[in-house]
Amino acid sequence: MDSIAIQGGPLLNGTIPISGAKNSALKLMVASILTDQPLLLTNMPRLADTKFLGRLLRQHGVEVTERDGADGQETLFHAPEITSTFAPYELVRQMRASFNVLGPLLARTGHAKVSLPGGCTIGARPVDLHLQALTALGAAIELDEGYVSAMAPKGLRGAEIEFPFVSVGATEHTLLAAVLAQGTTVLRRAAMEPEIGDLARCLTAMGARIEGIDTDVLTIHGVTSLTGATWSVIPDRIEMGSYAVAAAMAGGEVRLTRARAGLMTALTDKMIAAGVEVEPTDDGVIVRRDPKQRLRAVDVTTEVYPGFATDLQAQFMTLMTVAEGDSVIRENIFENRFMHAPELARLGADISVHAGEALVKGVEALQGAPVMATDLRASVSLVIAGLVATGETTVGRVYHLDRGFERLEEKLTACGAQIRRIKDEGDEH
Ligand code: EPZ
């Protein structure tokens, strides 16, 4: 398996272009199942996760063509015919978002058999809300030997659905199915993450009729068919936030471009409180920190959007490891998302975890050491720690990082970081 080696010390100065959002791209790709016409996604990130999903879509009959367009990378998806409605365990287990093919396959063909995704390192992550919502839309669902078989031979029907709590995946999945249902669907307590707004707007460009976009009540008037469209993937607010924290950690001045500062105000408010300068620009944000001044400790609690994102919790905890004072980091979304804490402790951080809460006592400095990535956002937090740890930090199991960060070493090197990938020639990831 590849690893990444970082020599701590250099300030970060320069410009980092932000890629299209992984968590939007994955759902937009799935939308291609809903139409027999081409869907062109521009500003497409090239990531391990988008590759995985492309492989799954191909076996359902979607033609997937990656190419360079006028505005960077783009991918054309075209499903003239659905050739298989079966999604095998081998493909779904590699990435949970694959499960979201179930609703669109069902909406387009009336049946589908999709593997359950299983748990993952950050928590159990069941899909009960997804299945309840599809059942409410009229699907007959059976669970058998790890697979979900769903039937709706006469098509899905609109329904009133109130989610018991907010789920990004269940909101997106239900939206993807309801656009082709007969009649009106109302989704209450819908998630409001910007990636859901992006999906809803793309579906609207494809002919769907959706009201309440960006609110927690979505009203979907079903249509009989959707058309193709050209859609630019929203900037990745988690990539943007990760580099913002990296700049704050290392010190210096970094301009993040092709981005939107408004998508990460919950993070930047906390960064400002910690003593970082944040200046929104027309196409992103400038992050500045004087390395001579120590950061202040700030508490953070993860919440659904527009609250502080769980996907930025590990990065912010890393920043707090070297702040002056104690900070309390509460994780409200996933039950097991502190696996980075013991790895940060290997670098000299002082963190104690009790249930869903971590107490971080700021230390003067971190020291480089070999550490192990446990999930995608934990991996980037270890890279960020490596930027200031004395000596060399090597981050193992980098395939986690490749799932969601495009050309990370290149983007950081351009700003002066000393970071390199150590290739494992026998690596299949
Ligand atoms: C999405 O996951 C993201 N993934 C996650 O990003 C992100 O952390 C999460 O939303 C929260 O923002 C993608 O978009 C591909 P949820 P998702 O449904 O949809 C529980 C990353 O690093 N739940 O909002 O799975 C669930 O277990 C990833 O890019 C149920 O109990 O998140 C969790 O505790 C990691 N039953 C909570 O709800 C269900 O049916 C929120 O999950 C569904 C969810």
Short mmCIF file of C-alpha atoms in Angstrom, two decimals, residues 11 247-252 271-277 288-297 319-320 322-324 363-364 388:
data_model
loop_
_atom_site.label_atom_id
_atom_site.label_comp_id
_atom_site.label_asym_id
_atom_site.label_seq_id
_atom_site.Cartn_x
_atom_site.Cartn_y
_atom_site.Cartn_z
CA LEU A 11 4.85 27.54 5.74
CA ALA A 247 -2.99 26.66 5.88
CA ALA A 248 -4.01 27.62 9.42
CA MET A 249 -1.92 24.79 10.84
CA ALA A 250 1.25 25.46 8.85
CA GLY A 251 0.97 29.25 8.83
CA GLY A 252 1.38 31.43 5.74
CA MET A 271 -11.12 29.28 12.62
CA ILE A 272 -11.56 33.03 13.09
CA ALA A 273 -12.33 32.44 16.79
CA ALA A 274 -9.08 30.46 16.97
CA GLY A 275 -7.10 33.41 15.56
CA VAL A 276 -6.93 32.62 11.83
CA GLU A 277 -7.56 35.32 9.22
CA ARG A 288 -3.78 33.62 6.50
CA ARG A 289 -1.99 32.92 9.74
CA ASP A 290 1.02 34.51 11.31
CA PRO A 291 3.13 31.54 12.44
CA LYS A 292 4.58 33.58 15.33
CA GLN A 293 1.15 33.76 16.99
CA ARG A 294 -0.22 30.69 18.69
CA LEU A 295 -3.80 29.62 17.94
CA ARG A 296 -6.45 29.73 20.67
CA ALA A 297 -8.44 26.66 21.72
CA LEU A 319 -5.58 22.16 14.49
CA MET A 320 -6.56 22.22 18.15
CA VAL A 322 -1.28 22.77 18.94
CA ALA A 323 -3.61 25.57 20.12
CA GLU A 324 -3.18 27.28 23.45
CA VAL A 363 0.71 21.13 23.17
CA GLU A 364 3.61 23.35 22.02
CA VAL A 388 4.00 21.03 11.44
#
